[in-house]
Amino acid sequence: MTITELTHAEIKSLTEQYVLDTYNRYDVSFKYGVGEMLYDSNNKAYIDFLCGVAVTNLGHSEADIIETIRDQIDKLIHTSNFFYSEQQALLAEAIIKHSFPGKVFFCNSGTEAIEAAFKLMRRHAYKKGMEKPVILTLKSSFHGRTTSAMSMTGNKSIREGFGELVPGVDYVKENDETALIQAFEKYEGRVAGVLMEPILGEGGIIPLHPKFVTLARQLTEENEALLVFDEIQTGMGRTGKLFCFEHFGFAPDAFTMAKGLGSGFPIGALVVEKKSVDILGKGEHGSTFGGNHLACAVAYETFRVIHTRDLLNHCIIISDYSFDRLKQMKESIPLIKDVRGRGLHIGVELTIPARPIAEACMQNGLIINATANNVLRIMPPININQDKMGEGLDILEKVLKTQN
Ligand SMILES: Cc1ncc(COP(=O)(O)O)c(C=O)c1O
């Protein structure tokens, strides 16, 4: 089959005819990308402050990533988890060396990593002999679209209308220490685990307070429950550390990864701390595609690029510059209610809906995301240079100023 060059109108028409209408798309299709830039069918250039939702953290068409994909395709794409794989073994070692002693399970997406975390917590409860175990998550959380991930997602609009969901999940208001203590009291001896995003992404870039996370660590330890972090959006350098939990100075019992792990190539992972590695045994979980040669080779290269180019420090430098600029903007633009986040995972809360602002930015050559109704989310590649970051922020400033 040959892929022909279609116009945007043709692409849109085919999509509307043949693709299930589950996405609220912007009126554009892209032809190619280089670094932090994307180019549409009319060759119009856009600065990418979205990164495919925190996926292409190294930018588009990154030379070492492309070379790795080409090399690996020539050798081997997929065999099976019935066999050993050099790429999988090396990637697992890299993840563990950069997080904590433990082991990794590989899958293909964020929601599957969450499914694995769900099974880990349920299996932990089963092995402990807990009756009617409960998993606690946060009220504004988002964890994915499979039934267990949706059930553990606090945001009601994601859950509504799908009938009875997975039982044994309850939601605690984020950063509400009293509510967390009360939940542990209510489900005494039955809490299998607590699942939380260290910075709630889809929920509007809400950073968890260190005191709240420390309390969660303490309560899970006291109650023999697992503390699981969802690092699907915050991981792979997005917050200036490889994993966001590093900012807290202690580790969870497990964490999930996906998005930036494969630089655009689909891969997900559940990382389990050494005390808990025997909870899931042979035959108790699996995936056909999970951890195949190609996906693991790309993710391994992503680790290498982040470290050899010192991108975590670079991310912090660009982050400091961006927060300074955004805080200055807040002084002069009353539409900006709050600026928050960490690293290059930044939320700008507005006093008005964010989607029309994101649309206006698109018109002006900046791709930016609107989430939680009134929050603009800024997630450029972590290797973006200061000039391009500044150019993108100039566009945002201009658009926001014209709304006043
Ligand atoms: C924090 C978090 N968890 C889980 C997911 C689900 O990941 P995926 O879309 O790869 O299934 C997402 C996706 O946005 C996410 O942001």
CSV table of C-alpha atoms and ligand atoms in Angstrom, one decimal:
chain,number,residue,atom,x,y,z
A,1,MET,CA,0.0,0.0,0.0
A,2,THR,CA,1.3,3.5,-0.9
A,3,ILE,CA,0.5,6.3,1.5
A,4,THR,CA,-0.3,9.3,-0.7
A,5,GLU,CA,0.0,13.0,0.3
A,6,LEU,CA,-3.5,14.2,1.2
A,7,THR,CA,-4.6,17.7,1.8
A,8,HIS,CA,-5.8,18.6,5.3
A,9,ALA,CA,-9.4,18.8,4.1
A,10,GLU,CA,-9.1,15.2,2.7
A,11,ILE,CA,-7.6,13.9,5.9
A,12,LYS,CA,-10.3,15.5,8.0
A,13,SER,CA,-13.1,14.2,5.8
A,14,LEU,CA,-11.7,10.6,5.9
A,15,THR,CA,-11.2,10.8,9.6
A,16,GLU,CA,-14.8,12.0,10.1
A,17,GLN,CA,-16.1,9.2,7.9
A,18,TYR,CA,-14.0,6.3,9.3
A,19,VAL,CA,-12.5,7.0,12.7
A,20,LEU,CA,-14.7,6.8,15.8
A,21,ASP,CA,-15.4,10.3,17.1
A,22,THR,CA,-13.9,10.0,20.5
A,23,TYR,CA,-11.5,13.0,20.3
A,24,ASN,CA,-12.1,16.7,20.4
A,25,ARG,CA,-9.5,17.5,17.7
A,26,TYR,CA,-7.9,20.8,16.7
A,27,ASP,CA,-8.4,21.7,13.0
A,28,VAL,CA,-4.9,20.8,11.8
A,29,SER,CA,-2.9,17.8,10.6
A,30,PHE,CA,0.9,17.8,10.8
A,31,LYS,CA,3.3,16.6,8.1
A,32,TYR,CA,6.6,16.6,9.9
A,33,GLY,CA,8.5,17.8,12.9
A,34,VAL,CA,12.0,18.8,13.8
A,35,GLY,CA,13.1,19.4,17.4
A,36,GLU,CA,10.4,21.5,19.1
A,37,MET,CA,8.9,22.5,15.8
A,38,LEU,CA,5.9,20.9,13.9
A,39,TYR,CA,4.8,21.8,10.4
A,40,ASP,CA,1.3,21.4,9.0
A,41,SER,CA,0.1,20.5,5.5
A,42,ASN,CA,0.5,24.2,4.4
A,43,ASN,CA,4.0,24.2,5.8
A,44,LYS,CA,3.0,26.5,8.6
A,45,ALA,CA,5.4,26.2,11.6
A,46,TYR,CA,4.3,25.7,15.2
A,47,ILE,CA,6.3,25.6,18.4
A,48,ASP,CA,5.3,22.5,20.2
A,49,PHE,CA,4.4,23.1,23.9
A,50,LEU,CA,2.4,19.9,24.1
A,51,CYS,CA,4.9,17.1,23.0
A,52,GLY,CA,2.0,14.8,22.1
A,53,VAL,CA,1.0,15.1,25.8
A,54,ALA,CA,4.4,14.7,27.5
A,55,VAL,CA,5.5,12.0,25.0
A,56,THR,CA,8.1,13.5,22.6
A,57,ASN,CA,10.2,14.9,25.5
A,58,LEU,CA,13.3,14.9,23.2
A,59,GLY,CA,11.5,16.7,20.4
A,60,HIS,CA,10.6,15.4,17.0
A,61,SER,CA,12.9,13.5,14.6
A,62,GLU,CA,15.7,13.3,17.2
A,63,ALA,CA,18.7,11.8,15.3
A,64,ASP,CA,19.8,9.2,17.8
A,65,ILE,CA,16.3,8.0,18.4
A,66,ILE,CA,15.7,7.6,14.6
A,67,GLU,CA,19.0,5.8,14.2
A,68,THR,CA,18.2,3.4,17.0
A,69,ILE,CA,14.8,2.6,15.5
A,70,ARG,CA,16.4,2.0,12.1
A,71,ASP,CA,19.1,-0.2,13.5
A,72,GLN,CA,16.7,-2.3,15.6
A,73,ILE,CA,14.2,-2.7,12.8
A,74,ASP,CA,16.9,-4.2,10.7
A,75,LYS,CA,17.7,-6.7,13.4
A,76,LEU,CA,14.6,-7.7,15.2
A,77,ILE,CA,11.2,-6.1,16.0
A,78,HIS,CA,9.4,-8.7,18.0
A,79,THR,CA,9.8,-12.2,19.2
A,80,SER,CA,7.9,-13.0,22.5
A,81,ASN,CA,8.2,-12.9,26.2
A,82,PHE,CA,8.5,-16.7,25.9
A,83,PHE,CA,12.2,-15.8,25.3
A,84,TYR,CA,14.9,-13.6,26.8
A,85,SER,CA,15.6,-10.2,25.2
A,86,GLU,CA,18.8,-8.2,25.4
A,87,GLN,CA,17.0,-4.9,24.8
A,88,GLN,CA,14.4,-5.7,27.5
A,89,ALA,CA,17.1,-6.8,30.0
A,90,LEU,CA,19.2,-3.7,29.4
A,91,LEU,CA,16.2,-1.3,29.7
A,92,ALA,CA,15.1,-2.9,32.9
A,93,GLU,CA,18.6,-2.5,34.3
A,94,ALA,CA,18.7,1.2,33.3
A,95,ILE,CA,15.3,1.9,34.9
A,96,ILE,CA,16.3,0.1,38.1
A,97,LYS,CA,19.7,1.8,38.3
A,98,HIS,CA,18.0,5.2,38.0
A,99,SER,CA,15.1,4.6,40.4
A,100,PHE,CA,15.5,2.0,43.3
A,101,PRO,CA,16.4,-1.7,43.7
A,102,GLY,CA,13.5,-3.8,42.2
A,103,LYS,CA,12.1,-5.2,39.0
A,104,VAL,CA,10.1,-4.0,36.0
A,105,PHE,CA,7.0,-5.3,34.1
A,106,PHE,CA,6.7,-4.0,30.5
A,107,CYS,CA,3.5,-3.2,28.6
A,108,ASN,CA,2.5,-0.8,25.8
A,109,SER,CA,0.7,2.2,27.2
A,110,GLY,CA,0.0,4.2,30.4
A,111,THR,CA,-3.4,2.6,31.0
A,112,GLU,CA,-1.8,-0.9,30.8
A,113,ALA,CA,0.9,0.2,33.3
A,114,ILE,CA,-2.0,1.3,35.6
A,115,GLU,CA,-3.7,-2.0,35.0
A,116,ALA,CA,-0.5,-3.8,36.1
A,117,ALA,CA,-0.4,-1.5,39.2
A,118,PHE,CA,-4.0,-2.4,40.0
A,119,LYS,CA,-3.3,-6.1,39.8
A,120,LEU,CA,-0.2,-5.6,42.0
A,121,MET,CA,-2.3,-3.9,44.7
A,122,ARG,CA,-5.1,-6.4,44.5
A,123,ARG,CA,-2.7,-9.4,44.6
A,124,HIS,CA,-0.9,-7.8,47.5
A,125,ALA,CA,-4.3,-7.6,49.4
A,126,TYR,CA,-5.0,-11.3,48.4
A,127,LYS,CA,-1.7,-12.5,49.7
A,128,LYS,CA,-2.2,-10.6,52.9
A,129,GLY,CA,-5.6,-12.2,53.3
A,130,MET,CA,-7.4,-8.8,53.3
A,131,GLU,CA,-11.1,-9.1,52.8
A,132,LYS,CA,-12.9,-6.5,50.6
A,133,PRO,CA,-9.7,-4.6,49.9
A,134,VAL,CA,-9.9,-0.9,48.9
A,135,ILE,CA,-7.6,1.1,46.7
A,136,LEU,CA,-7.5,4.9,47.5
A,137,THR,CA,-6.9,7.4,44.7
A,138,LEU,CA,-7.3,11.2,44.4
A,139,LYS,CA,-10.4,13.1,43.5
A,140,SER,CA,-9.0,15.1,40.5
A,141,SER,CA,-6.8,12.2,39.3
A,142,PHE,CA,-6.6,10.7,35.8
A,143,HIS,CA,-5.1,7.2,35.3
A,144,GLY,CA,-6.4,6.0,31.9
A,145,ARG,CA,-9.2,4.5,30.0
A,146,THR,CA,-9.4,0.7,30.7
A,147,THR,CA,-12.0,-0.4,33.2
A,148,SER,CA,-9.6,-0.6,36.2
A,149,ALA,CA,-7.8,2.7,35.2
A,150,MET,CA,-11.1,4.4,34.7
A,151,SER,CA,-12.4,3.0,38.1
A,152,MET,CA,-9.3,4.4,39.8
A,153,THR,CA,-9.7,7.8,38.1
A,154,GLY,CA,-11.2,10.4,40.5
A,155,ASN,CA,-12.6,12.6,37.7
A,156,LYS,CA,-16.3,11.6,37.6
A,157,SER,CA,-16.8,12.7,34.0
A,158,ILE,CA,-14.4,10.0,32.8
A,159,ARG,CA,-16.3,7.3,34.8
A,160,GLU,CA,-19.9,8.2,34.1
A,161,GLY,CA,-22.1,6.2,31.8
A,162,PHE,CA,-20.2,2.9,31.7
A,163,GLY,CA,-22.3,0.9,34.2
A,164,GLU,CA,-20.9,-0.7,37.2
A,165,LEU,CA,-17.1,-0.2,37.5
A,166,VAL,CA,-14.5,-2.1,39.4
A,167,PRO,CA,-15.5,-2.2,43.1
A,168,GLY,CA,-13.2,-1.4,46.0
A,169,VAL,CA,-11.9,2.0,45.0
A,170,ASP,CA,-12.5,5.3,46.9
A,171,TYR,CA,-11.3,8.8,46.3
A,172,VAL,CA,-9.7,11.3,48.6
A,173,LYS,CA,-9.4,15.0,48.0
A,174,GLU,CA,-5.8,15.8,46.9
A,175,ASN,CA,-3.7,17.5,49.5
A,176,ASP,CA,-6.3,17.0,52.2
A,177,GLU,CA,-4.4,15.3,55.0
A,178,THR,CA,-7.5,14.9,57.3
A,179,ALA,CA,-9.4,13.2,54.4
A,180,LEU,CA,-6.5,10.7,53.9
A,181,ILE,CA,-6.4,9.9,57.6
A,182,GLN,CA,-10.2,9.4,57.7
A,183,ALA,CA,-10.1,7.1,54.7
A,184,PHE,CA,-7.5,4.9,56.4
A,185,GLU,CA,-9.7,4.9,59.6
A,186,LYS,CA,-12.8,4.0,57.6
A,187,TYR,CA,-11.2,1.1,55.8
A,188,GLU,CA,-9.0,0.0,58.6
A,189,GLY,CA,-7.0,-3.1,57.7
A,190,ARG,CA,-8.5,-3.1,54.2
A,191,VAL,CA,-6.4,-0.5,52.3
A,192,ALA,CA,-4.5,-2.5,49.6
A,193,GLY,CA,-2.8,0.6,48.2
A,194,VAL,CA,-2.8,4.3,47.5
A,195,LEU,CA,-2.3,5.4,43.9
A,196,MET,CA,-1.4,9.0,43.2
A,197,GLU,CA,0.1,11.3,40.5
A,198,PRO,CA,2.8,13.4,42.2
A,199,ILE,CA,1.6,16.3,40.1
A,200,LEU,CA,-2.0,15.8,38.9
A,201,GLY,CA,-1.8,16.4,35.1
A,202,GLU,CA,-5.2,16.1,33.5
A,203,GLY,CA,-6.6,17.4,36.7
A,204,GLY,CA,-5.0,20.8,36.1
A,205,ILE,CA,-1.3,20.5,37.1
A,206,ILE,CA,-1.9,20.2,40.8
A,207,PRO,CA,1.4,19.5,42.6
A,208,LEU,CA,1.0,17.3,45.7
A,209,HIS,CA,2.3,18.9,48.9
A,210,PRO,CA,5.3,17.1,50.4
A,211,LYS,CA,3.4,16.9,53.7
A,212,PHE,CA,0.5,15.1,52.0
A,213,VAL,CA,2.8,12.7,50.2
A,214,THR,CA,4.8,12.0,53.4
A,215,LEU,CA,1.6,11.3,55.3
A,216,ALA,CA,0.6,8.8,52.5
A,217,ARG,CA,4.0,7.1,52.8
A,218,GLN,CA,3.6,6.9,56.6
A,219,LEU,CA,0.0,5.6,56.5
A,220,THR,CA,0.7,3.0,53.8
A,221,GLU,CA,3.7,1.7,55.7
A,222,GLU,CA,1.8,1.5,59.0
A,223,ASN,CA,-1.1,-0.3,57.3
A,224,GLU,CA,0.9,-2.6,55.1
A,225,ALA,CA,-0.6,-1.0,52.0
A,226,LEU,CA,1.4,-0.2,48.8
A,227,LEU,CA,2.1,3.4,47.8
A,228,VAL,CA,2.1,3.6,44.0
A,229,PHE,CA,3.0,6.7,42.1
A,230,ASP,CA,1.6,7.3,38.6
A,231,GLU,CA,4.7,8.8,36.9
A,232,ILE,CA,3.2,8.4,33.4
A,233,GLN,CA,3.2,12.1,32.8
A,234,THR,CA,5.7,13.3,35.3
A,235,GLY,CA,8.5,10.7,34.6
A,236,MET,CA,11.4,10.8,32.2
A,237,GLY,CA,12.8,14.1,33.2
A,238,ARG,CA,9.7,16.2,32.8
A,239,THR,CA,10.0,17.8,36.3
A,240,GLY,CA,13.8,18.2,36.2
A,241,LYS,CA,14.4,14.9,38.0
A,242,LEU,CA,14.2,11.6,36.1
A,243,PHE,CA,11.2,10.7,38.3
A,244,CYS,CA,9.1,13.2,40.2
A,245,PHE,CA,9.2,11.1,43.4
A,246,GLU,CA,12.9,12.0,43.7
A,247,HIS,CA,11.8,15.5,44.8
A,248,PHE,CA,10.2,14.1,47.9
A,249,GLY,CA,13.3,12.3,49.2
A,250,PHE,CA,11.7,8.9,49.6
A,251,ALA,CA,10.4,6.3,47.2
A,252,PRO,CA,7.0,4.7,46.6
A,253,ASP,CA,6.6,0.9,46.6
A,254,ALA,CA,6.0,1.0,42.8
A,255,PHE,CA,5.5,3.4,40.0
A,256,THR,CA,4.1,3.5,36.5
A,257,MET,CA,5.7,4.9,33.4
A,258,ALA,CA,4.7,5.4,29.7
A,259,LYS,CA,4.5,8.5,27.5
A,260,GLY,CA,8.1,9.9,27.4
A,261,LEU,CA,9.7,6.5,28.0
A,262,GLY,CA,9.7,5.6,24.3
A,263,SER,CA,10.1,9.2,22.9
A,264,GLY,CA,6.9,8.5,20.8
A,265,PHE,CA,7.2,4.8,20.4
A,266,PRO,CA,4.5,3.0,22.5
A,267,ILE,CA,5.8,1.5,25.7
A,268,GLY,CA,4.7,1.4,29.3
A,269,ALA,CA,6.1,-0.1,32.5
A,270,LEU,CA,5.4,-0.9,36.1
A,271,VAL,CA,8.4,-0.6,38.3
A,272,VAL,CA,8.2,-2.5,41.6
A,273,GLU,CA,10.5,-2.0,44.7
A,274,LYS,CA,12.4,-5.1,45.8
A,275,LYS,CA,10.2,-6.0,48.8
A,276,SER,CA,7.2,-6.4,46.5
A,277,VAL,CA,8.7,-8.1,43.4
A,278,ASP,CA,7.2,-11.5,44.3
A,279,ILE,CA,3.6,-10.2,44.5
A,280,LEU,CA,3.0,-11.0,40.8
A,281,GLY,CA,4.5,-14.4,39.8
A,282,LYS,CA,4.7,-16.5,36.7
A,283,GLY,CA,1.5,-16.5,34.7
A,284,GLU,CA,-0.1,-13.9,36.9
A,285,HIS,CA,0.3,-11.0,34.4
A,286,GLY,CA,1.6,-10.7,30.8
A,287,SER,CA,1.5,-8.9,27.5
A,288,THR,CA,2.1,-10.0,23.9
A,289,PHE,CA,3.7,-6.8,22.7
A,290,GLY,CA,5.0,-5.6,26.1
A,291,GLY,CA,8.7,-5.0,26.2
A,292,ASN,CA,9.4,-6.0,22.6
A,293,HIS,CA,12.9,-5.5,21.1
A,294,LEU,CA,12.1,-2.4,19.2
A,295,ALA,CA,10.2,-0.6,22.0
A,296,CYS,CA,12.9,-1.4,24.5
A,297,ALA,CA,15.7,-0.3,22.2
A,298,VAL,CA,14.1,3.1,21.8
A,299,ALA,CA,13.4,3.6,25.5
A,300,TYR,CA,17.0,2.6,26.3
A,301,GLU,CA,18.3,5.2,23.9
A,302,THR,CA,15.9,7.7,25.5
A,303,PHE,CA,17.6,7.1,28.8
A,304,ARG,CA,21.0,7.4,27.2
A,305,VAL,CA,20.2,10.7,25.5
A,306,ILE,CA,18.8,12.3,28.7
A,307,HIS,CA,21.9,11.5,30.7
A,308,THR,CA,24.7,12.0,28.2
A,309,ARG,CA,23.3,15.4,27.3
A,310,ASP,CA,22.6,16.5,30.9
A,311,LEU,CA,19.0,17.2,30.0
A,312,LEU,CA,17.8,17.1,33.6
A,313,ASN,CA,19.9,20.2,34.4
A,314,HIS,CA,18.9,21.8,31.2
A,315,CYS,CA,15.2,21.2,32.0
A,316,ILE,CA,15.7,23.1,35.3
A,317,ILE,CA,17.4,26.0,33.7
A,318,ILE,CA,14.6,26.4,31.1
A,319,SER,CA,12.0,25.9,33.8
A,320,ASP,CA,13.5,28.7,36.0
A,321,TYR,CA,13.4,31.0,33.0
A,322,SER,CA,9.8,30.0,32.1
A,323,PHE,CA,8.5,30.4,35.7
A,324,ASP,CA,10.1,33.9,35.9
A,325,ARG,CA,8.5,34.9,32.7
A,326,LEU,CA,5.1,33.5,33.5
A,327,LYS,CA,5.1,35.1,37.0
A,328,GLN,CA,5.9,38.5,35.3
A,329,MET,CA,3.0,37.9,32.9
A,330,LYS,CA,0.7,37.2,35.9
A,331,GLU,CA,1.5,40.6,37.3
A,332,SER,CA,0.3,42.4,34.1
A,333,ILE,CA,-2.4,40.0,32.8
A,334,PRO,CA,-5.4,39.7,35.2
A,335,LEU,CA,-6.7,36.7,33.2
A,336,ILE,CA,-3.9,34.6,34.8
A,337,LYS,CA,-5.0,33.3,38.2
A,338,ASP,CA,-2.1,31.0,39.1
A,339,VAL,CA,1.1,29.6,37.7
A,340,ARG,CA,2.2,26.3,39.1
A,341,GLY,CA,4.0,23.0,38.5
A,342,ARG,CA,7.6,21.8,38.4
A,343,GLY,CA,10.3,21.6,35.8
A,344,LEU,CA,8.7,21.8,32.3
A,345,HIS,CA,5.4,20.5,33.6
A,346,ILE,CA,3.7,23.9,34.0
A,347,GLY,CA,0.0,24.9,34.5
A,348,VAL,CA,-1.3,28.4,34.0
A,349,GLU,CA,-4.7,28.7,35.5
A,350,LEU,CA,-7.0,31.3,33.9
A,351,THR,CA,-10.1,33.0,35.0
A,352,ILE,CA,-11.8,32.0,31.8
A,353,PRO,CA,-12.0,28.7,29.8
A,354,ALA,CA,-8.6,27.7,28.4
A,355,ARG,CA,-9.6,26.0,25.1
A,356,PRO,CA,-10.3,29.2,23.2
A,357,ILE,CA,-6.9,30.5,24.3
A,358,ALA,CA,-5.3,27.3,23.1
A,359,GLU,CA,-7.1,27.7,19.7
A,360,ALA,CA,-5.9,31.3,19.4
A,361,CYS,CA,-2.3,30.2,20.2
A,362,MET,CA,-2.6,27.5,17.5
A,363,GLN,CA,-3.6,30.3,15.0
A,364,ASN,CA,-0.4,32.1,16.1
A,365,GLY,CA,1.9,29.1,15.7
A,366,LEU,CA,2.0,27.7,19.3
A,367,ILE,CA,0.7,24.3,20.3
A,368,ILE,CA,-0.5,24.4,23.9
A,369,ASN,CA,-2.9,22.3,25.8
A,370,ALA,CA,-6.1,23.2,27.7
A,371,THR,CA,-7.0,20.9,30.6
A,372,ALA,CA,-9.4,20.9,33.6
A,373,ASN,CA,-11.5,23.6,31.8
A,374,ASN,CA,-9.4,26.7,32.7
A,375,VAL,CA,-5.8,25.5,32.9
A,376,LEU,CA,-3.2,25.9,30.1
A,377,ARG,CA,-0.6,23.2,30.3
A,378,ILE,CA,2.9,23.9,29.1
A,379,MET,CA,5.0,20.8,28.3
A,380,PRO,CA,7.7,21.6,25.7
A,381,PRO,CA,10.5,19.1,24.9
A,382,ILE,CA,12.9,19.1,27.9
A,383,ASN,CA,15.8,19.9,25.5
A,384,ILE,CA,14.1,23.1,24.1
A,385,ASN,CA,16.5,26.1,24.0
A,386,GLN,CA,15.8,29.3,25.8
A,387,ASP,CA,15.2,31.3,22.6
A,388,LYS,CA,12.5,29.0,21.4
A,389,MET,CA,10.9,28.8,24.8
A,390,GLY,CA,10.9,32.5,24.9
A,391,GLU,CA,9.3,32.7,21.4
A,392,GLY,CA,6.5,30.4,22.5
A,393,LEU,CA,5.9,32.4,25.7
A,394,ASP,CA,5.8,35.6,23.6
A,395,ILE,CA,3.0,34.1,21.5
A,396,LEU,CA,1.1,33.1,24.7
A,397,GLU,CA,1.6,36.6,26.2
A,398,LYS,CA,0.4,38.3,23.0
A,399,VAL,CA,-2.7,36.0,22.8
A,400,LEU,CA,-3.6,36.5,26.5
A,401,LYS,CA,-3.1,40.3,26.3
A,402,THR,CA,-5.5,40.6,23.3
A,403,GLN,CA,-8.2,38.9,25.4
A,404,ASN,CA,-8.2,41.7,28.0
B,1,LIG,C1,-1.1,10.4,34.8
B,1,LIG,C2,-1.6,9.5,33.6
B,1,LIG,N1,-1.8,8.2,33.9
B,1,LIG,C3,-2.3,7.4,32.9
B,1,LIG,C4,-2.5,7.9,31.6
B,1,LIG,C5,-3.0,6.9,30.6
B,1,LIG,O1,-2.0,6.7,29.6
B,1,LIG,P1,-2.3,6.2,28.1
B,1,LIG,O2,-3.1,7.2,27.4
B,1,LIG,O3,-1.0,5.9,27.5
B,1,LIG,O4,-3.1,4.9,28.3
B,1,LIG,C6,-2.3,9.2,31.3
B,1,LIG,C7,-2.6,9.8,30.0
B,1,LIG,O5,-2.8,11.0,29.8
B,1,LIG,C8,-1.9,10.1,32.4
B,1,LIG,O6,-1.7,11.4,32.2
